[in-house]
Coordinates of C-alpha atoms in Angstrom, one line a residue:
Chain A
M1 CA -21.4 -33.4 23.4
P2 CA -17.7 -33.4 22.3
T3 CA -15.3 -30.9 23.9
P4 CA -14.6 -28.1 21.5
D5 CA -11.0 -28.0 20.1
H6 CA -9.6 -24.8 21.6
R7 CA -6.9 -24.8 18.9
L8 CA -9.6 -24.0 16.3
L9 CA -10.0 -20.3 15.9
N10 CA -13.7 -20.3 15.0
G11 CA -14.9 -17.3 13.0
I12 CA -18.6 -17.6 13.9
P13 CA -18.5 -16.0 17.4
V14 CA -16.3 -13.2 16.0
K15 CA -18.8 -12.6 13.3
T16 CA -21.7 -12.6 15.8
R17 CA -19.9 -10.1 18.0
I18 CA -19.2 -7.7 15.0
I19 CA -22.8 -8.0 13.6
D20 CA -24.2 -7.3 17.1
E21 CA -22.0 -4.1 17.3
V22 CA -23.3 -3.0 13.9
R23 CA -26.9 -3.8 14.9
D24 CA -26.4 -1.6 18.1
Y25 CA -25.5 1.2 15.7
T26 CA -28.3 0.8 13.2
D27 CA -30.9 0.4 16.0
R28 CA -30.0 3.9 17.1
Q29 CA -30.6 5.4 13.6
D30 CA -34.0 6.6 12.4
T31 CA -33.3 5.3 8.9
M32 CA -30.4 3.7 7.1
P33 CA -29.6 4.0 3.4
R34 CA -29.1 0.7 1.6
L35 CA -26.3 -1.5 0.5
V36 CA -26.4 -2.3 -3.2
S37 CA -24.9 -5.6 -4.4
I38 CA -24.2 -5.8 -8.2
L39 CA -23.9 -9.0 -10.1
I40 CA -22.9 -8.6 -13.8
G41 CA -24.0 -11.4 -16.0
D42 CA -24.8 -15.0 -14.9
V43 CA -22.4 -15.8 -12.0
P44 CA -23.7 -18.9 -10.2
E45 CA -20.5 -19.1 -8.1
A46 CA -21.3 -15.7 -6.6
A47 CA -24.8 -16.6 -5.4
V48 CA -23.7 -18.2 -2.1
Y49 CA -21.7 -15.0 -1.3
V50 CA -24.6 -12.7 -2.1
R51 CA -26.9 -14.9 0.0
N52 CA -24.5 -14.7 3.0
Q53 CA -24.2 -10.9 2.6
A54 CA -28.0 -10.5 2.4
R55 CA -28.4 -12.6 5.5
S56 CA -25.8 -10.7 7.5
A57 CA -27.1 -7.3 6.4
K58 CA -30.5 -8.3 7.6
A59 CA -29.1 -9.4 11.0
A60 CA -27.2 -6.1 11.2
G61 CA -30.2 -4.0 10.4
L62 CA -28.9 -2.8 7.0
P63 CA -31.2 -2.6 4.0
F64 CA -29.7 -4.8 1.2
E65 CA -30.7 -4.7 -2.5
Q66 CA -29.5 -7.1 -5.1
E67 CA -29.1 -5.8 -8.7
N68 CA -28.5 -8.0 -11.7
W69 CA -27.0 -6.3 -14.7
P70 CA -27.0 -8.0 -18.1
G71 CA -23.8 -9.9 -19.1
D72 CA -23.5 -7.8 -22.3
I73 CA -23.7 -4.4 -20.5
T74 CA -20.9 -2.0 -21.6
Q75 CA -18.2 -0.7 -19.4
E76 CA -19.5 2.9 -20.0
T77 CA -23.0 2.0 -18.8
C78 CA -21.6 0.2 -15.7
K79 CA -19.6 3.3 -14.9
A80 CA -22.5 5.7 -15.5
R81 CA -24.7 3.6 -13.1
L82 CA -22.0 3.6 -10.4
L83 CA -21.5 7.3 -10.6
E84 CA -25.3 7.8 -10.3
M85 CA -25.1 5.6 -7.1
N86 CA -22.3 7.8 -5.8
D87 CA -24.6 10.7 -6.0
D88 CA -27.7 8.9 -4.6
P89 CA -28.0 9.5 -0.8
T90 CA -30.2 6.4 -0.5
V91 CA -27.3 4.2 -1.5
L92 CA -25.0 3.7 1.5
G93 CA -22.4 1.4 -0.1
I94 CA -21.8 -0.5 -3.3
I95 CA -20.6 -4.1 -3.5
L96 CA -19.4 -5.2 -6.9
Q97 CA -19.5 -9.0 -7.0
R98 CA -16.8 -10.8 -8.8
P99 CA -16.1 -12.4 -11.3
V100 CA -17.3 -10.0 -13.9
P101 CA -17.6 -10.7 -17.7
E102 CA -14.3 -10.7 -19.6
H103 CA -15.0 -7.5 -21.5
I104 CA -15.5 -5.5 -18.2
N105 CA -12.4 -3.9 -16.5
V106 CA -13.2 -4.5 -12.9
R107 CA -10.4 -2.3 -11.5
S108 CA -11.6 0.7 -13.5
L109 CA -15.1 0.1 -12.1
Q110 CA -13.8 -0.2 -8.5
S111 CA -12.0 3.1 -9.0
A112 CA -15.4 4.6 -10.1
I113 CA -16.9 3.8 -6.7
H114 CA -16.5 6.8 -4.4
P115 CA -14.1 5.9 -1.5
L116 CA -16.9 6.9 1.0
K117 CA -19.2 4.3 -0.6
D118 CA -16.4 1.7 -1.1
V119 CA -17.6 -0.7 1.6
E120 CA -15.4 -3.5 0.1
G121 CA -12.3 -1.3 0.4
M122 CA -11.3 -2.0 -3.2
N123 CA -10.8 1.5 -4.6
P124 CA -7.0 2.2 -5.0
A125 CA -7.6 5.4 -3.0
S126 CA -9.0 3.3 -0.1
I127 CA -6.0 1.1 -0.3
G128 CA -3.7 4.1 -0.4
N129 CA -5.3 5.3 2.8
I130 CA -4.3 1.9 4.4
V131 CA -0.6 2.7 3.6
Y132 CA -1.3 5.9 5.6
S133 CA -2.5 3.7 8.5
D134 CA -6.0 4.9 8.0
V135 CA -7.6 1.5 8.0
A136 CA -11.3 2.5 8.2
L137 CA -12.5 1.1 4.9
A138 CA -10.1 -1.7 4.4
P139 CA -10.5 -4.7 2.1
C140 CA -12.8 -7.1 4.0
T141 CA -10.7 -10.3 3.8
A142 CA -7.5 -8.5 4.9
A143 CA -9.3 -6.9 7.8
A144 CA -10.9 -10.2 8.8
S145 CA -7.4 -11.8 9.1
V146 CA -6.2 -9.0 11.3
E147 CA -9.4 -9.4 13.5
L148 CA -8.8 -13.1 13.9
I149 CA -5.1 -12.6 14.9
K150 CA -6.3 -10.1 17.6
Q151 CA -8.8 -12.7 18.8
T152 CA -5.8 -14.9 19.9
G153 CA -4.9 -12.3 22.4
L154 CA -1.3 -12.2 21.2
N155 CA 0.4 -8.8 21.6
M156 CA 0.5 -7.3 18.1
E157 CA 3.5 -5.1 18.8
G158 CA 6.6 -6.8 17.6
L159 CA 4.7 -9.9 16.5
E160 CA 6.5 -11.8 13.8
V161 CA 4.0 -12.3 11.0
V162 CA 4.7 -14.1 7.7
M163 CA 2.2 -13.6 5.0
I164 CA 2.2 -16.2 2.2
G165 CA 0.7 -14.6 -0.9
H166 CA 1.0 -11.0 -2.1
S167 CA -2.3 -10.4 -3.9
E168 CA -3.6 -6.9 -4.2
I169 CA -6.9 -7.6 -2.3
V170 CA -5.5 -9.7 0.6
G171 CA -1.8 -10.1 1.0
K172 CA -0.6 -6.6 0.4
P173 CA -3.3 -4.7 2.3
A174 CA -3.2 -7.2 5.2
A175 CA 0.6 -6.6 5.4
M176 CA 0.1 -2.9 5.6
M177 CA -2.6 -3.2 8.2
L178 CA -0.5 -5.5 10.3
M179 CA 2.4 -3.1 10.1
A180 CA 0.1 -0.4 11.4
E181 CA -0.6 -2.6 14.4
G182 CA 3.1 -2.9 15.1
C183 CA 3.8 -6.3 13.6
T184 CA 7.0 -7.1 11.8
V185 CA 5.8 -8.5 8.5
T186 CA 7.4 -10.6 5.8
V187 CA 5.5 -11.1 2.6
C188 CA 6.4 -14.4 0.7
H189 CA 5.1 -15.4 -2.7
H190 CA 5.8 -17.8 -5.6
M191 CA 9.2 -16.2 -6.2
T192 CA 10.4 -16.6 -2.6
R193 CA 13.4 -18.9 -2.4
S194 CA 12.3 -20.7 0.7
V195 CA 8.8 -20.1 2.1
P196 CA 9.4 -22.6 5.0
M197 CA 12.5 -20.7 6.0
H198 CA 10.3 -17.7 6.8
S199 CA 7.1 -19.4 8.0
R200 CA 9.0 -21.6 10.5
R201 CA 10.2 -18.5 12.4
A202 CA 6.8 -16.8 12.5
D203 CA 4.5 -16.3 15.4
V204 CA 1.6 -15.9 13.0
V205 CA 1.4 -17.3 9.4
V206 CA -1.3 -15.9 7.2
V207 CA -1.9 -17.9 4.0
A208 CA -3.8 -16.5 0.9
V209 CA -2.6 -18.4 -2.1
G210 CA -5.4 -20.7 -3.3
K211 CA -3.7 -24.0 -3.3
A212 CA -5.1 -26.9 -1.2
H213 CA -2.8 -28.3 1.5
L214 CA 0.1 -25.9 0.6
V215 CA 1.0 -25.5 4.2
G216 CA 1.9 -28.5 6.3
P217 CA 3.1 -29.0 9.9
D218 CA 6.8 -28.8 8.9
M219 CA 6.2 -25.1 7.9
I220 CA 4.8 -24.0 11.3
K221 CA 6.6 -23.1 14.5
P222 CA 5.1 -25.0 17.5
G223 CA 2.4 -22.8 19.1
A224 CA 2.1 -20.4 16.2
A225 CA -1.2 -19.0 14.9
V226 CA -2.3 -20.0 11.4
I227 CA -4.8 -17.9 9.5
D228 CA -6.1 -19.7 6.5
I229 CA -7.6 -17.5 3.8
G230 CA -7.7 -20.1 1.0
I231 CA -11.0 -21.5 -0.3
N232 CA -10.4 -24.5 -2.6
Q233 CA -12.7 -27.2 -3.9
I234 CA -11.1 -30.6 -3.9
E235 CA -12.5 -34.0 -4.9
T236 CA -12.7 -36.7 -2.1
E237 CA -14.1 -40.2 -1.9
D238 CA -17.2 -38.6 -0.4
G239 CA -17.5 -36.1 -3.3
P240 CA -16.4 -32.4 -3.6
K241 CA -15.2 -30.7 -0.4
I242 CA -14.1 -27.1 0.4
V243 CA -10.7 -26.8 2.1
G244 CA -8.2 -24.0 2.7
D245 CA -4.6 -23.6 1.9
V246 CA -3.5 -25.4 5.1
D247 CA -3.5 -29.1 5.8
T248 CA -5.6 -28.3 8.9
D249 CA -5.7 -31.7 10.5
A250 CA -2.0 -32.2 10.3
V251 CA -1.1 -28.6 11.3
L252 CA -3.4 -28.8 14.4
D253 CA -0.8 -31.0 16.0
V254 CA 1.7 -28.1 15.8
A255 CA -0.1 -24.8 15.8
G256 CA -1.4 -22.9 18.8
W257 CA -4.4 -21.6 16.8
I258 CA -5.7 -22.3 13.4
T259 CA -8.7 -21.0 11.5
P260 CA -10.9 -23.7 10.1
V261 CA -12.1 -23.6 6.4
P262 CA -15.0 -23.2 6.2
G263 CA -16.0 -21.3 9.3
G264 CA -12.9 -19.2 10.0
V265 CA -12.0 -16.2 7.9
G266 CA -15.1 -16.4 5.7
P267 CA -17.8 -15.5 8.3
V268 CA -15.6 -12.7 9.7
T269 CA -15.1 -11.2 6.2
V270 CA -18.9 -10.8 5.8
A271 CA -19.1 -9.2 9.2
I272 CA -16.3 -6.7 8.3
L273 CA -18.3 -5.7 5.2
M274 CA -21.2 -4.7 7.5
R275 CA -18.8 -2.9 9.8
N276 CA -17.4 -1.0 6.8
A277 CA -21.0 0.0 6.0
I278 CA -21.5 1.8 9.3
V279 CA -18.1 3.4 9.0
A280 CA -19.1 4.6 5.6
H281 CA -22.3 5.9 7.1
Q282 CA -20.5 7.9 9.7
R283 CA -18.1 9.3 7.1
Q284 CA -20.9 10.3 4.8
I285 CA -22.6 12.1 7.7
A286 CA -19.3 13.9 8.6
A287 CA -18.9 14.9 4.9
G288 CA -22.3 16.4 4.9
W289 CA -23.7 13.9 2.4
L290 CA -26.5 12.7 4.8
Chain B
M1 CA 44.1 9.6 -9.1
P2 CA 42.9 7.1 -6.5
T3 CA 41.1 4.0 -7.7
P4 CA 37.3 4.4 -7.2
D5 CA 35.9 2.2 -4.5
H6 CA 33.6 -0.2 -6.4
R7 CA 31.7 -1.1 -3.2
L8 CA 30.3 2.4 -3.2
L9 CA 27.0 2.6 -5.2
N10 CA 27.3 6.1 -6.5
G11 CA 24.0 7.8 -7.3
I12 CA 25.4 10.5 -9.6
P13 CA 25.8 8.3 -12.8
V14 CA 22.4 6.8 -12.2
K15 CA 20.9 10.3 -11.9
T16 CA 22.7 11.4 -15.1
R17 CA 21.4 8.4 -17.1
I18 CA 17.8 9.1 -16.0
I19 CA 18.0 12.9 -16.6
D20 CA 19.4 12.1 -20.1
E21 CA 16.5 9.8 -20.8
V22 CA 14.1 12.6 -19.7
R23 CA 16.0 15.1 -21.9
D24 CA 15.6 12.8 -24.9
Y25 CA 11.9 12.9 -24.3
T26 CA 11.5 16.6 -23.7
D27 CA 13.7 17.4 -26.8
R28 CA 11.1 15.6 -28.9
Q29 CA 8.2 17.8 -27.7
D30 CA 7.3 21.1 -29.2
T31 CA 6.5 22.5 -25.8
M32 CA 6.4 21.2 -22.2
P33 CA 4.1 22.5 -19.5
R34 CA 5.8 23.5 -16.3
L35 CA 6.6 22.0 -12.9
V36 CA 5.5 24.1 -10.0
S37 CA 7.3 23.9 -6.7
I38 CA 5.4 25.4 -3.7
L39 CA 7.1 26.5 -0.5
I40 CA 4.7 27.6 2.3
G41 CA 6.2 30.1 4.7
D42 CA 9.9 30.5 5.4
V43 CA 11.6 27.1 5.1
P44 CA 15.3 27.6 4.8
E45 CA 16.0 23.9 5.1
A46 CA 14.0 23.3 1.9
A47 CA 16.0 25.7 -0.1
V48 CA 18.7 23.2 -1.0
Y49 CA 16.2 20.7 -2.3
V50 CA 14.4 23.3 -4.4
R51 CA 17.7 24.4 -5.9
N52 CA 18.6 20.8 -6.8
Q53 CA 15.2 20.3 -8.3
A54 CA 15.4 23.5 -10.4
R55 CA 18.9 22.5 -11.6
S56 CA 17.8 19.0 -12.6
A57 CA 14.6 20.3 -14.3
K58 CA 16.8 22.6 -16.4
A59 CA 19.1 19.7 -17.3
A60 CA 16.1 17.6 -18.2
G61 CA 14.4 20.3 -20.3
L62 CA 11.5 20.8 -18.0
P63 CA 10.2 24.4 -17.2
F64 CA 10.4 24.9 -13.4
E65 CA 8.6 27.6 -11.4
Q66 CA 9.1 28.4 -7.8
E67 CA 6.1 29.7 -5.9
N68 CA 6.4 31.1 -2.3
W69 CA 3.1 31.2 -0.4
P70 CA 2.9 33.2 2.8
G71 CA 3.3 31.4 6.1
D72 CA -0.1 32.5 7.3
I73 CA -2.0 31.3 4.3
T74 CA -5.2 29.3 5.1
Q75 CA -5.7 25.6 4.3
E76 CA -8.7 26.6 2.2
T77 CA -6.7 29.0 0.1
C78 CA -3.9 26.4 -0.4
K79 CA -6.5 23.9 -1.5
A80 CA -8.2 26.3 -3.9
R81 CA -4.9 27.2 -5.5
L82 CA -4.0 23.5 -5.9
L83 CA -7.4 22.7 -7.5
E84 CA -6.8 25.6 -9.9
M85 CA -3.5 24.1 -10.9
N86 CA -5.1 20.8 -11.4
D87 CA -7.3 22.4 -14.1
D88 CA -4.4 24.5 -15.6
P89 CA -3.0 22.7 -18.7
T90 CA 0.2 24.8 -18.4
V91 CA 1.0 23.1 -15.1
L92 CA 2.5 19.7 -15.7
G93 CA 3.1 18.7 -12.1
I94 CA 3.0 20.1 -8.5
I95 CA 5.7 19.7 -5.9
L96 CA 4.7 20.6 -2.4
Q97 CA 7.8 21.2 -0.4
R98 CA 7.9 20.1 3.2
P99 CA 7.8 21.0 6.0
V100 CA 4.7 23.1 6.0
P101 CA 3.5 25.5 8.8
E102 CA 1.9 23.7 11.7
H103 CA -1.6 24.9 10.9
I104 CA -1.5 23.3 7.5
N105 CA -2.7 19.7 7.0
V106 CA -0.2 18.5 4.5
R107 CA -1.8 15.1 3.8
S108 CA -5.1 16.8 2.9
L109 CA -3.2 19.1 0.5
Q110 CA -1.4 16.1 -1.1
S111 CA -4.8 14.5 -1.6
A112 CA -6.0 17.6 -3.4
I113 CA -3.3 17.3 -6.0
H114 CA -4.7 15.3 -8.9
P115 CA -3.0 11.9 -9.3
L116 CA -2.0 12.8 -12.9
K117 CA -0.2 15.8 -11.6
D118 CA 1.2 14.2 -8.5
V119 CA 4.8 14.0 -9.6
E120 CA 6.0 13.3 -6.1
G121 CA 3.7 10.3 -5.8
M122 CA 2.3 11.4 -2.5
N123 CA -1.5 11.3 -3.1
P124 CA -3.0 8.3 -1.3
A125 CA -4.6 7.3 -4.6
S126 CA -1.1 7.2 -6.2
I127 CA 0.1 5.0 -3.4
G128 CA -2.9 2.8 -3.7
N129 CA -2.0 2.3 -7.3
I130 CA 1.4 1.0 -6.1
V131 CA -0.4 -1.7 -4.2
Y132 CA -1.9 -2.7 -7.5
S133 CA 1.6 -2.9 -9.0
D134 CA 1.1 0.2 -11.1
V135 CA 4.3 1.9 -10.1
A136 CA 4.2 4.8 -12.6
L137 CA 4.0 7.8 -10.2
A138 CA 5.7 6.3 -7.2
P139 CA 7.1 8.3 -4.2
C140 CA 10.5 9.5 -5.5
T141 CA 12.7 8.2 -2.6
A142 CA 11.1 4.8 -2.6
A143 CA 11.5 4.6 -6.4
A144 CA 15.1 5.7 -6.1
S145 CA 16.0 2.9 -3.7
V146 CA 14.5 0.4 -6.1
E147 CA 16.5 1.9 -9.0
L148 CA 19.7 1.6 -7.0
I149 CA 19.1 -2.0 -6.1
K150 CA 18.6 -2.7 -9.8
Q151 CA 21.9 -1.0 -10.4
T152 CA 23.8 -3.7 -8.5
G153 CA 22.7 -6.2 -11.2
L154 CA 21.3 -8.6 -8.6
N155 CA 18.3 -10.6 -9.8
M156 CA 15.2 -9.0 -8.2
E157 CA 13.2 -12.2 -8.3
G158 CA 13.3 -14.0 -5.0
L159 CA 15.8 -11.4 -3.6
E160 CA 15.6 -11.2 0.2
V161 CA 15.1 -7.6 1.1
V162 CA 14.9 -6.2 4.6
M163 CA 13.5 -2.7 5.0
I164 CA 14.3 -0.9 8.2
G165 CA 11.7 1.8 8.7
H166 CA 8.0 1.7 7.8
S167 CA 7.2 5.3 7.0
E168 CA 4.4 6.1 4.7
I169 CA 6.5 7.9 2.1
V170 CA 9.5 5.6 2.0
G171 CA 9.3 2.2 3.8
K172 CA 5.8 1.1 2.9
P173 CA 5.7 2.2 -0.7
A174 CA 9.2 0.9 -1.3
A175 CA 8.2 -2.5 0.2
M176 CA 5.2 -2.6 -2.2
M177 CA 7.4 -1.7 -5.2
L178 CA 10.0 -4.4 -4.3
M179 CA 7.2 -7.0 -4.0
A180 CA 6.1 -6.0 -7.4
E181 CA 9.6 -6.7 -8.7
G182 CA 9.5 -10.2 -7.2
C183 CA 11.5 -9.6 -4.0
T184 CA 10.6 -11.2 -0.7
V185 CA 10.3 -8.3 1.7
T186 CA 10.4 -7.9 5.4
V187 CA 9.6 -4.6 7.0
C188 CA 11.2 -3.9 10.4
H189 CA 10.6 -0.9 12.6
H190 CA 10.9 0.4 16.2
M191 CA 8.7 -2.4 17.5
T192 CA 10.5 -5.2 15.8
R193 CA 12.0 -7.6 18.4
S194 CA 15.4 -8.0 16.8
V195 CA 16.2 -6.0 13.7
P196 CA 19.7 -7.6 13.3
M197 CA 18.0 -11.1 13.2
H198 CA 16.3 -9.9 10.1
S199 CA 19.0 -7.7 8.5
R200 CA 21.7 -10.3 8.9
R201 CA 19.9 -12.7 6.6
A202 CA 19.1 -10.1 3.9
D203 CA 20.6 -9.8 0.4
V204 CA 19.6 -6.2 0.5
V205 CA 19.1 -3.9 3.5
V206 CA 17.2 -0.6 2.9
V207 CA 17.4 1.8 5.8
A208 CA 15.1 4.8 6.2
V209 CA 14.9 5.7 9.9
G210 CA 16.7 9.0 10.4
K211 CA 19.2 7.9 13.1
A212 CA 22.9 8.4 12.4
H213 CA 25.0 5.2 12.6
L214 CA 22.0 3.0 13.3
V215 CA 23.3 0.2 11.1
G216 CA 26.7 -1.3 11.8
P217 CA 28.8 -4.1 10.2
D218 CA 27.4 -6.7 12.7
M219 CA 23.9 -6.2 11.1
I220 CA 24.9 -7.0 7.5
K221 CA 25.5 -10.3 5.7
P222 CA 28.9 -10.3 3.9
G223 CA 28.4 -9.3 0.3
A224 CA 24.9 -7.8 0.8
A225 CA 23.8 -4.5 -0.7
V226 CA 23.0 -1.6 1.7
I227 CA 20.8 1.3 0.5
D228 CA 21.0 4.2 3.0
I229 CA 18.1 6.6 2.8
G230 CA 18.9 8.5 6.0
I231 CA 20.0 12.1 6.0
N232 CA 21.2 13.2 9.4
Q233 CA 23.3 16.2 10.5
I234 CA 25.9 15.3 13.2
E235 CA 28.5 17.4 14.9
T236 CA 32.1 16.4 14.3
E237 CA 35.5 18.0 15.3
D238 CA 35.5 19.6 11.9
G239 CA 32.0 21.0 12.3
P240 CA 28.6 19.8 11.2
K241 CA 28.4 16.9 8.7
I242 CA 25.7 15.1 6.8
V243 CA 25.6 11.3 7.3
G244 CA 23.1 8.5 6.6
D245 CA 21.6 5.9 8.9
V246 CA 24.5 3.5 8.2
D247 CA 28.0 3.6 9.6
T248 CA 29.3 3.7 6.1
D249 CA 33.1 3.3 6.7
A250 CA 32.6 0.3 9.0
V251 CA 29.9 -1.4 6.9
L252 CA 32.1 -1.0 3.7
D253 CA 34.3 -3.9 5.1
V254 CA 31.3 -6.3 5.0
A255 CA 28.9 -5.1 2.3
G256 CA 29.1 -5.9 -1.4
W257 CA 27.5 -2.5 -2.2
I258 CA 26.6 0.6 -0.2
T259 CA 25.1 3.9 -1.2
P260 CA 27.1 6.9 0.1
V261 CA 25.5 9.8 1.9
P262 CA 25.5 12.3 0.4
G263 CA 25.7 11.2 -3.2
G264 CA 23.7 8.0 -3.1
V265 CA 19.9 7.9 -2.9
G266 CA 19.6 11.7 -2.9
P267 CA 20.6 12.5 -6.5
V268 CA 18.6 9.6 -7.8
T269 CA 15.5 10.8 -6.0
V270 CA 15.6 14.1 -7.8
A271 CA 16.1 12.3 -11.1
I272 CA 13.0 10.1 -10.4
L273 CA 11.0 13.3 -9.9
M274 CA 11.9 14.4 -13.4
R275 CA 11.0 10.9 -14.8
N276 CA 7.7 11.1 -13.0
A277 CA 7.1 14.4 -14.7
I278 CA 7.3 12.9 -18.2
V279 CA 5.2 9.9 -17.1
A280 CA 2.6 12.5 -15.9
H281 CA 2.9 14.2 -19.3
Q282 CA 2.2 11.0 -21.2
R283 CA -0.7 10.2 -18.9
Q284 CA -2.2 13.7 -19.3
I285 CA -2.0 13.3 -23.1
A286 CA -3.6 9.9 -22.9
A287 CA -6.4 11.3 -20.7
G288 CA -7.0 14.0 -23.3
W289 CA -5.8 16.8 -21.0
L290 CA -3.1 18.1 -23.4

């Protein structure tokens, strides 16, 4: 058996730990309301995500229901159905799978999901609460990157973090969450004059851009941690392959820690979704909903 | 008459321009609903703010009403009154003056103000919308600092901005707004290892900490712009004096632009409040409220 590479920051044990914590909670409940996953139209690329979520929910002791809504459903009908679920005490949380058909305004639908049922942390009100350092229902991928940085054991206070990518669902909320942990955060993006000038001084580089091999070893300070959120399909001699935004093999020679793709941020993201579900449960109880 | 110092980034002409724009709008309306300012208890330090707001509202053609609520009012009564105002079409926007008495949870009250009436941009949902680059009803001080940076004529895209201070009402939302403008933003705070290491490489330094003379000339790159959000009262030989977080006289020798205190960010903040009021008006019309 080959020695494991300790520079690889594996997401699987982190996922297992979180799922076990959720299971401990659900085991102590008489009954748990269900998570509802919604697919609108025919979205084969979402199938693997849904399958993973269903599997993790089962392991965590959370009922999980998959709804498929027709591709020609109207925005109004979607919204009405979501509002019904907000009022339904048997629905614990709502997961709106993306992408949605072109005629659907996804952000408006996300806003229609009540913050207490917004287990994906996508409602603008949920994200506003992150600014107020109330990170309970945070966007799952952003929270997963924070969890993996903590896993290194680095002291978060004063940690120099450079985030590459300023998307609404990852870069910006992750930056806010890292600030709340005491990190000094710089957010770089496609208009930044020199991304390497920033990334080379960082203790931790978080990359969420969606470009294969964007980050090479010349951009990383020796010993730094690299969190790779990208998921890109590339063609190789052996057929298609999933890679992140980091040239993992080359950066391994420089970095202190690096999350592999697949097997790094991805598994932890699903686990955070389950953790959000029990936080939602506790909040709904506190609010007198359950 | 002495030559004006062109390094001083004066807020008064910016305020005047914005108020004139608001006036143009209100002049074209048959009638405008009113802004309501709420003071809870006896808050002498808020009086000067309220007076400034009332004066600016008058100049902008916006009806302005001052309400004084008793210092022993309950949280529940406050909330009930705010919800009534949310439903009252004669109320355009609600301004909750701070500080509030200790027994009042200000954040909970801010959350009770409907986002369409939240002219101060303090509701977490409003702040969440900033993350989504929808900057319409932004926190006024944060928006004022962005407005003053634009006033320099510097190209916002790729601009290196260092924010000192990561408060919820200024630092974090301003960072989000600057990212939306294309700036590369670093947020420093009391846990940052070396603030000067960051501030010395910045094209623009925004300071919102609340410590007199925190920023000296050794922290600023020659030619950079310095936006001073601090308001501190210090004792001098000539009695008490209001100063910012920047040692303005000393930094003037290095900086390309610097906002004076008073007379920099403050006047623009009040003008942004009035601009938020007409944005709220347009949104309420669009939502069928008016």
